């Protein structure tokens, strides 16, 4: 996935000379995860540059650059370090088009490596997507596979609105065969059925898509066919795909790493109540991180939704 | 005459006595410019008082008066080129006026017609009102960085107050501007009060001195001396255009009004302090100098007075005659397109609005 993201940035930088890449250590080092590896050497330090260590300024300055006609792709080094930028993102980036009555858009992409499962220290495993999804004016994207990460990053950079782009760290080293810019590319705002099944829909995004597919594989061995729906985009949410899948299966489980209370899963469940209530055979359940701070890495496997916890929820809705 | 170089005393140009000498050649201003500065300050004073009155009469939701800060705003905005950008906070009606922003459109922010007012920022190169204190500083820095990448020799000036110098965005902005040699003028109107907190409780080091730590010039100027403000800003702009050197200007002035119309400054501003600053009223002081030097006669002053009066009256009728925007606009510019989830909500809002009466014709006062 790192290489796919890197290629997306390379092609965007190459095709549009207004595209910029900025952030902490994105230049010579190529980013702490190497997503920007080699880009400064190829495109120069005016278009790919390191900033001082100040996240609010990275976001605020990106807005100024966008007003001056540039298309900044800013990197927040880690999920847990993105919070100083929240004021700029919420107060200005999200509101600028609205405030200007549509006259000035701010086509900024803020990339945030997110979520856990990589054995990291405190502040390096958080899932802050609900903060952004709750903020009107932001698109929120979270790919699950390398090729989709490529497609969605390309689409995010081309998008006229600001996009918060969540990269699932634990999938950074995942591999996938396929064509970039292929016919399978879906735009922002479209979910994708990754596995068809008739018994229950498992809805996920980011790293939890692979976990849900693993659960579906295990369930199939026991004779339960799970449909896995990869949301890909949290805002705007693909309401039609969500309702269509659950109308087929009549049952749903939502999976994410972020804590339960007011997590994005609550939004998904509410949408299903509105759009698929008559089709539901059982209550929709959520399998999520717990309502605790992200725990120390030595016990994070007990916090993250596991195949077993997903299967347990599936059992409960299918046996309802 | 130069505004650069550290000094414990604020830079002044206007003499304390009305018959003192000013080196006009060094200032580089023509006689008509000197009169124009007065005209702009007088229009600002009258428009600002009118806006306060409009709020008292229920025509504006709130308004932050700038009375006492006319020289700081007019002098600085006047020193810029048309191609330069201004990123204001929320008390810069005077700078907006210099930029030719329609004040009715500007006041739509305070009439709560639309966030950002209804003017086009790009047309006047004057950004939208920014309320979170100091947050607009970073936009000026980013804009200036972008202009520099384009080789565009423009300057971005950002206004903020003494309180904003405590915000992280100010410090991050100064540091970024220095590191990227972004052509920014950080223009602090030190009006002595951040709502009820005096500058002495806000920061210990003098504001202009903070520039030194970032590695660019800091200048302290008498903010009630329009010529000194003009000079300091012009020199800062020249430095910025030359090689991207930012400048921090501290304009020492005073907020003669409340923080906003919702505030009662008599609870914290000492009366004798207010009186001492009233004696340094920037408009009165400049008029006295113009009269003393013969640059302005009674005919000119009467003309300006008449123009200010009709200008304010026109602003008043424009504000009062305006209606709220249609409810549909609440949804129109969240994104480029209205996504499905928002379209549902819009349709609901429009259904209820239609039941409540046509939002297009329903007026504020109805």
XYZ file of C-alpha atoms in Angstrom:
686
model
C 0.000 0.000 0.000
C 2.865 2.381 0.736
C 4.074 1.990 -2.846
C 0.579 2.501 -4.237
C 0.176 5.721 -2.243
C 3.620 6.836 -3.323
C 2.708 6.200 -6.959
C -0.546 8.128 -6.566
C 1.379 11.124 -5.265
C 3.991 10.781 -8.007
C 1.425 10.733 -10.788
C -0.539 13.623 -9.303
C 2.625 15.695 -8.914
C 3.603 14.830 -12.448
C 0.247 15.559 -14.071
C -0.589 18.796 -12.264
C 2.244 21.172 -11.485
C 0.049 22.965 -8.922
C 0.143 19.898 -6.655
C 2.359 20.241 -3.571
C 3.381 17.737 -0.890
C 4.231 19.088 2.551
C 4.591 17.850 6.097
C 7.066 16.708 8.703
C 9.935 14.598 7.298
C 8.253 14.139 3.912
C 11.290 15.454 2.008
C 14.717 13.822 2.246
C 13.472 11.047 4.510
C 10.397 10.309 2.403
C 8.099 10.256 5.422
C 8.368 8.038 8.476
C 6.419 5.382 6.533
C 8.164 6.230 3.221
C 4.920 7.183 1.514
C 6.658 10.228 0.017
C 9.897 8.363 -0.747
C 11.819 9.826 -3.674
C 9.299 12.531 -4.436
C 11.486 15.454 -3.381
C 14.363 14.137 -5.480
C 12.052 13.880 -8.478
C 9.993 17.054 -8.123
C 12.285 19.362 -6.185
C 12.118 20.952 -2.771
C 9.703 23.653 -3.868
C 6.921 21.151 -4.551
C 7.785 18.509 -1.960
C 8.986 20.079 1.252
C 9.532 19.552 4.942
C 7.813 21.937 7.307
C 8.692 22.941 10.837
C 7.101 20.701 13.421
C 3.713 22.366 13.847
C 0.528 20.622 12.772
C -1.819 23.611 13.122
C 0.458 25.558 10.810
C 0.636 22.692 8.312
C -3.158 22.805 8.030
C -3.485 26.604 8.152
C -0.694 27.224 5.684
C -2.171 24.592 3.361
C -5.351 26.644 3.340
C -3.393 29.765 2.399
C -1.580 27.846 -0.338
C -4.924 26.622 -1.668
C -6.240 30.202 -1.757
C -3.165 31.089 -3.804
C -4.133 28.430 -6.332
C -2.050 25.455 -5.191
C -3.289 21.949 -4.381
C -1.530 20.963 -1.159
C -1.326 17.358 0.000
C -0.350 17.647 3.655
C 0.800 14.788 5.836
C 0.050 14.503 9.529
C 2.764 12.182 10.732
C 0.489 10.167 13.008
C -3.183 10.108 13.973
C -2.415 11.140 17.541
C -0.463 14.209 16.374
C -3.221 15.535 14.170
C -5.168 17.165 16.991
C -3.298 20.496 17.088
C -4.546 21.025 13.534
C -8.197 20.451 14.411
C -8.949 24.156 14.917
C -7.696 25.069 11.457
C -9.442 22.071 9.907
C -12.774 22.586 11.652
C -12.856 26.394 11.797
C -11.464 27.166 8.362
C -10.649 24.295 5.996
C -14.114 22.779 6.363
C -15.924 26.124 6.217
C -14.105 28.168 3.608
C -16.232 27.244 0.596
C -19.379 27.864 2.635
C -18.147 31.171 4.038
C -17.198 32.389 0.581
C -20.596 31.434 -0.851
C -18.936 28.920 -3.149
C -16.448 31.400 -4.573
C -13.323 29.902 -3.045
C -12.792 26.200 -2.645
C -9.832 24.800 -0.743
C -8.804 21.571 -2.484
C -6.576 20.270 0.278
C -5.857 16.636 1.077
C -4.759 15.910 4.637
C -3.265 12.435 4.837
C -3.404 10.807 8.257
C -1.857 7.389 8.945
C -4.381 5.954 11.394
C -5.426 3.131 13.676
C -3.530 0.487 15.564
C -2.285 -3.032 15.449
C 1.329 -2.110 14.798
C 2.724 -2.401 18.315
C 3.307 1.333 18.630
C 3.666 3.679 21.589
C 0.909 5.929 22.927
C -0.540 8.461 20.405
C 0.450 6.306 17.405
C -2.626 4.073 17.053
C -5.685 6.293 17.210
C -8.806 6.308 15.085
C -10.056 9.921 15.004
C -12.279 9.592 11.920
C -15.523 10.421 13.731
C -14.257 13.912 14.636
C -13.823 14.662 10.962
C -16.957 12.872 9.766
C -18.914 15.008 12.235
C -17.536 18.200 10.687
C -19.614 19.465 7.794
C -17.587 20.405 4.745
C -14.981 17.663 4.909
C -14.904 14.521 2.822
C -13.555 11.572 4.771
C -11.932 8.679 2.976
C -10.427 5.444 4.353
C -9.161 2.865 1.854
C -8.566 -0.771 2.748
C -6.468 -2.161 -0.103
C -3.402 -0.936 -2.031
C -5.127 -0.380 -5.373
C -8.068 1.313 -3.730
C -5.655 3.457 -1.739
C -4.131 4.523 -5.032
C -7.478 5.217 -6.704
C -8.873 7.097 -3.739
C -5.782 9.224 -3.183
C -5.771 10.193 -6.853
C -9.467 11.049 -6.609
C -8.938 12.968 -3.364
C -6.194 15.129 -4.869
C -8.399 15.846 -7.881
C -11.426 16.595 -5.710
C -12.463 20.263 -5.423
C -13.274 19.880 -1.714
C -10.997 19.232 1.277
C -10.464 15.531 1.942
C -9.251 13.877 5.136
C -7.497 10.770 3.901
C -7.032 8.006 6.467
C -4.334 5.446 5.699
C -4.621 2.227 7.733
C -1.120 1.780 9.122
C -1.470 -1.933 9.769
C -2.204 -2.420 6.030
C 0.726 -0.277 4.830
C 2.718 -3.384 3.992
C -0.139 -5.304 2.378
C 0.267 -6.364 -1.239
C -2.158 -6.609 -4.128
C -1.866 -7.480 -7.827
C -3.717 -5.336 -10.344
C -3.654 -2.335 -12.647
C -3.389 1.216 -11.420
C -5.894 3.581 -13.048
C -7.749 0.417 -14.030
C -11.393 0.009 -14.982
C -12.236 -1.166 -11.461
C -11.584 2.271 -9.949
C -14.540 3.640 -8.013
C -14.958 7.314 -7.139
C -15.131 8.885 -3.683
C -18.548 8.265 -2.170
C -18.992 4.717 -3.473
C -18.796 1.648 -1.252
C -17.736 -1.724 -2.635
C -18.975 -5.242 -1.956
C -15.746 -7.219 -1.575
C -17.395 -10.524 -0.893
C -20.958 -11.483 -1.579
C -22.933 -13.462 0.989
C -26.533 -14.025 1.868
C -26.613 -14.398 5.664
C -25.302 -11.133 7.083
C -23.536 -7.976 5.890
C -20.328 -7.022 7.675
C -19.633 -3.320 7.170
C -16.118 -1.968 7.674
C -13.469 0.459 6.415
C -9.696 0.739 6.633
C -7.846 -2.104 8.317
C -11.022 -3.721 9.605
C -12.019 -4.698 6.064
C -9.276 -7.340 5.940
C -10.274 -8.487 9.423
C -13.894 -8.782 8.283
C -12.867 -10.780 5.215
C -10.937 -13.134 7.488
C -14.056 -13.508 9.609
C -16.114 -14.214 6.478
C -13.643 -16.897 5.470
C -13.914 -18.511 8.889
C -17.708 -18.231 8.872
C -17.910 -19.870 5.459
C -16.140 -22.919 6.886
C -19.030 -23.147 9.321
C -21.644 -22.658 6.634
C -22.462 -18.974 7.176
C -22.064 -16.718 4.150
C -21.075 -13.163 5.053
C -21.249 -10.229 2.687
C -18.397 -7.782 3.288
C -19.069 -4.165 2.420
C -16.057 -1.848 2.313
C -17.367 1.693 2.886
C -14.205 3.334 1.393
C -15.700 6.752 2.076
C -17.317 7.842 5.343
C -18.390 11.244 3.984
C -20.268 11.255 1.720
C -21.544 7.875 2.800
C -22.860 5.536 0.099
C -26.368 5.225 1.509
C -27.667 3.267 -1.450
C -25.016 0.545 -1.284
C -25.456 0.280 2.466
C -29.215 -0.150 2.249
C -29.057 -2.437 -0.795
C -26.697 -4.907 0.862
C -28.593 -5.103 4.139
C -31.930 -5.363 2.350
C -30.500 -8.474 0.680
C -29.073 -10.074 3.805
C -31.466 -8.746 6.450
C -28.677 -8.653 9.019
C -25.678 -6.441 9.666
C -22.612 -6.075 11.864
C -20.505 -2.909 11.777
C -16.803 -3.141 12.567
C -14.315 -0.374 13.391
C -11.277 0.169 15.591
C -12.432 3.459 17.065
C -14.269 3.383 20.405
C -17.928 2.396 20.474
C -19.665 5.471 21.850
C -20.465 8.000 19.124
C -18.196 6.082 16.772
C -18.903 6.019 13.047
C -20.667 2.689 13.505
C -23.475 4.491 15.300
C -24.041 6.534 12.148
C -24.115 3.400 9.995
C -26.610 1.704 12.311
C -28.867 4.750 12.325
C -28.822 4.896 8.535
C -29.838 1.248 8.396
C -32.719 1.973 10.755
C -33.874 4.717 8.403
C -33.358 2.930 5.107
C -33.630 -0.818 5.789
C -35.744 -1.231 8.926
C -38.426 -3.279 7.215
C -35.820 -5.706 5.935
C -33.974 -6.279 9.198
C -34.288 -9.720 10.798
C -32.237 -8.784 13.845
C -30.768 -5.747 15.621
C -27.626 -4.375 13.983
C -24.564 -4.913 16.186
C -21.262 -3.106 16.422
C -17.853 -4.657 16.994
C -15.438 -1.886 17.872
C -12.620 -0.753 20.068
C -13.681 -0.241 23.661
C -14.496 3.101 25.293
C -11.009 3.347 26.744
C -7.951 5.254 25.652
C -6.074 3.220 23.067
C -4.353 0.613 25.261
C -0.661 -0.269 25.509
C 0.450 -2.315 22.516
C 1.098 -5.479 24.535
C -2.642 -5.778 25.114
C -3.951 -4.059 21.982
C -5.066 -7.369 20.470
C -7.697 -7.507 23.204
C -8.934 -4.055 22.232
C -9.068 -4.400 18.466
C -12.014 -6.222 16.903
C -10.845 -9.784 16.348
C -12.164 -12.479 14.019
C -13.616 -14.146 17.088
C -15.463 -11.042 18.239
C -16.823 -10.446 14.738
C -17.995 -14.074 14.517
C -19.576 -13.800 17.944
C -21.595 -10.779 16.789
C -22.499 -12.576 13.560
C -23.741 -15.543 15.603
C -25.876 -13.269 17.714
C -27.565 -11.590 14.750
C -27.994 -14.784 12.735
C -29.409 -16.678 15.739
C -31.658 -13.823 16.794
C 13.408 58.674 7.934
C 13.189 54.986 8.600
C 10.950 52.746 10.606
C 13.445 49.945 11.005
C 15.736 49.186 13.875
C 14.877 48.296 17.412
C 13.688 51.077 19.611
C 12.061 51.266 22.988
C 10.036 54.281 21.841
C 7.330 53.743 19.234
C 8.140 55.278 15.903
C 6.312 58.558 15.354
C 6.118 60.879 12.379
C 3.469 63.397 13.335
C 4.900 66.059 15.641
C 3.237 66.513 18.978
C 2.526 70.150 18.139
C 0.469 70.957 15.054
C 3.089 73.285 13.584
C 5.985 70.809 13.773
C 7.930 69.688 10.743
C 7.355 66.443 8.844
C 9.799 65.340 6.163
C 7.225 64.800 3.431
C 9.799 63.945 0.808
C 11.122 61.052 2.855
C 7.563 59.904 3.442
C 6.984 59.726 -0.302
C 3.387 60.878 -0.086
C 1.873 63.544 -2.303
C -0.322 66.238 -0.810
C -3.446 64.604 -2.194
C -2.398 61.319 -0.565
C -2.138 63.108 2.761
C -5.666 64.405 2.322
C -6.875 61.009 1.115
C -5.587 59.404 4.324
C -7.709 61.861 6.279
C -10.731 61.222 4.092
C -10.431 57.452 4.590
C -10.041 57.841 8.350
C -13.040 60.163 8.536
C -15.211 57.791 6.502
C -14.053 54.914 8.709
C -14.908 56.818 11.883
C -18.375 57.660 10.645
C -19.102 54.179 9.247
C -17.907 52.564 12.470
C -20.150 54.764 14.617
C -23.046 54.051 12.278
C -22.447 50.301 12.553
C -22.484 50.543 16.346
C -25.749 52.475 16.149
C -27.213 49.880 13.779
C -26.433 47.183 16.316
C -28.046 49.192 19.120
C -31.143 49.451 16.954
C -31.275 45.710 16.364
C -30.155 45.840 12.745
C -26.859 44.033 13.380
C -26.532 40.974 15.598
C -23.250 42.206 17.036
C -20.485 44.609 16.040
C -16.901 45.116 17.266
C -16.187 48.872 17.143
C -12.765 50.009 15.965
C -13.005 53.595 17.195
C -9.525 54.791 18.128
C -7.804 52.445 15.671
C -8.511 54.336 12.429
C -4.910 55.411 11.896
C -3.563 51.902 12.454
C -5.914 50.387 9.886
C -6.021 53.107 7.260
C -2.297 53.857 7.385
C -1.317 50.219 6.957
C -3.854 49.256 4.295
C -3.021 52.423 2.335
C 0.657 51.443 2.198
C -0.041 48.255 0.248
C -0.403 47.719 -3.466
C -3.693 46.631 -4.969
C -2.218 43.212 -5.766
C -1.284 42.607 -2.110
C -3.574 40.527 0.085
C -5.003 41.390 3.472
C -6.106 38.684 5.917
C -8.121 40.485 8.598
C -9.480 39.401 11.939
C -12.898 40.794 12.860
C -12.309 44.471 13.691
C -10.994 45.734 10.375
C -13.843 47.673 8.824
C -11.378 50.513 8.243
C -9.016 48.339 6.216
C -11.988 46.920 4.311
C -13.048 50.446 3.438
C -9.563 51.281 2.132
C -9.769 48.158 -0.025
C -13.061 49.266 -1.527
C -15.039 46.419 0.011
C -18.722 47.398 0.019
C -19.466 47.954 3.689
C -23.021 46.691 3.401
C -21.574 43.452 2.043
C -18.951 43.483 4.800
C -21.553 44.090 7.508
C -23.586 41.134 6.321
C -21.233 39.164 8.551
C -22.466 41.147 11.564
C -26.071 41.188 10.392
C -25.714 37.394 10.366
C -26.779 37.360 6.730
C -23.803 35.231 5.783
C -20.546 34.146 7.428
C -17.810 36.027 5.613
C -20.196 38.729 4.478
C -21.304 38.653 0.864
C -18.351 40.281 -0.921
C -15.843 38.434 -3.093
C -12.523 38.283 -1.229
C -10.581 37.838 -4.465
C -12.019 40.971 -6.042
C -10.618 43.139 -3.241
C -7.810 40.838 -2.123
C -9.316 41.183 1.325
C -10.015 37.905 3.132
C -13.141 37.089 5.077
C -13.708 38.022 8.694
C -11.860 35.463 10.823
C -13.139 35.106 14.352
C -10.990 32.393 16.034
C -8.288 34.646 17.444
C -5.067 34.619 15.430
C -6.159 31.796 13.136
C -6.044 33.948 10.002
C -2.317 34.550 10.494
C -1.536 31.121 9.050
C -3.626 31.809 5.960
C -1.583 34.902 5.198
C 1.618 32.905 5.620
C 0.358 30.135 3.333
C -0.821 32.623 0.749
C 2.530 34.392 0.818
C 4.365 31.063 0.494
C 2.219 30.254 -2.525
C 2.844 33.637 -4.113
C 6.566 33.210 -3.592
C 6.453 29.776 -5.264
C 4.827 31.523 -8.220
C 7.433 34.288 -8.239
C 4.575 36.727 -7.736
C 5.963 39.820 -5.968
C 3.031 40.370 -3.660
C 2.789 40.818 0.049
C 0.271 39.333 2.472
C -0.590 41.489 5.467
C -2.474 39.996 8.372
C -4.160 41.948 11.158
C -4.466 40.649 14.683
C -4.550 42.052 18.185
C -2.363 41.940 21.278
C -4.348 38.979 22.600
C -3.592 36.953 19.482
C 0.126 37.047 20.245
C -0.569 34.479 22.973
C -2.053 32.045 20.450
C 0.026 29.243 18.981
C -1.041 30.192 15.462
C 0.818 33.511 15.823
C 4.067 31.837 16.815
C 3.759 29.055 14.267
C 2.959 31.619 11.599
C 5.973 33.775 12.437
C 8.231 30.750 12.413
C 6.913 29.404 9.101
C 7.197 32.821 7.471
C 10.813 33.109 8.559
C 11.746 29.562 7.533
C 10.101 29.843 4.094
C 10.911 33.546 3.615
C 7.246 34.232 3.065
C 6.516 37.903 2.290
C 4.206 38.544 5.242
C 3.547 41.639 7.319
C 2.351 40.617 10.758
C 0.398 43.694 11.769
C -0.495 43.708 15.441
C -2.928 46.368 16.564
C -2.023 46.478 20.201
C -5.159 48.193 21.473
C -4.179 47.377 25.079
C -7.144 45.143 25.834
C -8.158 41.598 24.886
C -11.753 41.928 26.015
C -11.044 42.536 29.735
C -7.429 41.381 29.932
C -4.831 44.140 29.660
C -1.729 43.596 27.573
C 0.350 43.576 30.765
C -1.421 40.359 31.760
C -1.162 38.952 28.241
C 2.565 39.004 27.657
C 5.710 40.185 29.399
C 8.090 40.931 26.529
C 7.194 43.803 24.190
C 5.263 42.420 21.230
C 7.513 43.866 18.512
C 10.555 42.309 20.173
C 9.226 38.803 19.643
C 10.221 39.103 15.987
C 13.863 38.867 16.930
C 13.418 35.311 18.142
C 12.072 34.321 14.730
C 14.859 36.087 12.892
C 13.125 38.992 11.203
C 12.606 42.694 11.938
C 10.166 43.873 14.558
C 8.964 47.458 14.567
C 7.077 49.424 17.159
C 5.036 52.291 15.807
C 2.690 54.893 17.233
C -0.565 53.367 16.049
C -2.402 56.644 16.437
C -0.043 58.364 13.998
C -1.296 57.524 10.524
C 1.892 58.672 8.832
C 4.104 56.564 11.090
C 1.909 53.532 10.455
C 2.042 54.201 6.723
C 5.815 54.518 6.768
C 6.416 51.381 8.818
C 4.090 49.330 6.616
C 5.547 50.636 3.380
C 9.043 49.738 4.518
C 7.908 46.303 5.663
C 6.239 45.730 2.287
C 9.403 46.766 0.459
C 11.467 44.288 2.498
C 8.936 41.531 1.884
C 8.871 42.187 -1.846
C 12.637 42.408 -2.043
C 13.542 39.011 -0.656
C 10.626 37.651 1.330
C 11.660 39.151 4.661
C 8.672 39.181 7.001
C 8.138 42.006 9.478
C 6.236 42.171 12.738
C 4.722 45.613 13.269
C 3.306 46.495 16.649
C 1.015 49.479 16.293
C 0.440 50.902 19.755
C -3.114 52.152 19.881
C -6.193 51.987 22.066
C -9.648 50.479 21.842
C -11.861 53.434 22.725
C -15.003 51.303 22.404
C -16.043 47.998 23.922
C -14.661 44.685 22.642
C -17.991 44.258 20.936
C -21.444 45.678 21.345
C -22.113 42.800 23.770
C -19.335 44.015 26.067
C -19.274 46.635 28.836
C -15.757 48.066 28.890
C -16.511 50.313 31.858
C -16.219 47.213 34.044
C -12.472 47.032 33.411
C -11.072 50.020 31.485
C -10.027 52.748 33.968
C -11.786 56.009 33.139
C -8.625 58.087 33.342
C -6.884 55.728 30.934
C -9.700 56.091 28.410
C -9.595 59.890 28.782
C -5.838 60.002 28.219
C -6.224 58.047 24.981
C -9.147 60.169 23.842
C -6.714 63.069 24.017
C -4.626 61.173 21.462
C -7.548 60.526 19.096
C -5.865 59.671 15.782
C -8.428 61.474 13.653
C -8.424 64.693 15.673
C -4.660 64.663 15.825
C -4.189 64.215 12.095
C -6.790 66.837 11.262
C -5.023 69.322 13.516
C -1.752 68.666 11.729
C -3.326 68.962 8.268
C -4.921 72.254 9.260
C -1.778 73.547 10.955
C 0.338 72.874 7.894
C -2.258 74.307 5.529
C -2.655 70.991 3.699
C -6.348 70.988 4.477
C -8.660 73.950 4.631
C -12.181 74.279 5.968
C -13.712 73.646 2.539
C -11.941 70.305 2.292
C -12.891 69.323 5.827
C -16.512 70.270 5.189
C -16.526 68.246 1.996
C -15.204 65.197 3.804
C -17.746 65.686 6.564
C -20.559 65.821 4.047
C -19.275 62.779 2.196
C -18.903 60.791 5.427
C -22.454 61.636 6.376
C -23.960 60.481 3.094
C -21.621 57.476 3.001
C -22.891 56.329 6.394
C -26.502 57.029 5.458
C -26.137 54.930 2.324
C -24.561 52.135 4.367
C -27.426 52.312 6.840
C -30.143 52.081 4.215
C -28.294 49.238 2.482
C -28.099 47.264 5.708
C -31.691 47.906 6.745
C -33.021 47.113 3.292
C -31.456 43.662 3.148
C -33.275 40.387 3.766
C -32.030 37.024 5.037
C -30.778 34.617 2.402
C -33.066 31.822 1.184
C -32.990 28.718 3.381
C -31.747 26.665 0.429
C -28.385 28.458 0.621
C -27.768 26.767 3.973
C -26.977 23.613 1.995
C -25.623 24.930 -1.269
C -21.936 25.503 -0.585
C -21.004 22.827 1.946
C -19.432 20.881 -0.927
C -19.125 21.507 -4.643
C -22.104 19.204 -5.157
C -24.848 18.424 -2.676
C -24.260 14.768 -1.653
C -27.264 12.451 -1.125
C -27.313 12.640 2.681
C -27.353 16.422 2.543
C -29.951 16.540 -0.225
C -32.311 14.641 2.079
C -31.788 17.182 4.847
C -32.181 20.102 2.479
C -35.476 18.738 1.217
C -36.731 18.420 4.764
C -35.683 21.969 5.659
C -37.310 23.347 2.534
C -40.522 21.479 3.243
C -40.740 22.967 6.735
C -39.718 26.406 5.459
C -42.439 26.281 2.844
C -44.982 25.376 5.497
C -43.764 28.251 7.661
C -44.017 30.738 4.807
C -41.876 31.545 1.805
C -38.331 32.122 3.125
C -37.564 34.271 0.105
C -39.958 36.986 1.125
C -39.899 36.618 4.894
C -37.900 39.485 6.294
C -35.835 39.745 9.421
C -38.140 42.233 11.092
C -41.355 40.417 10.265
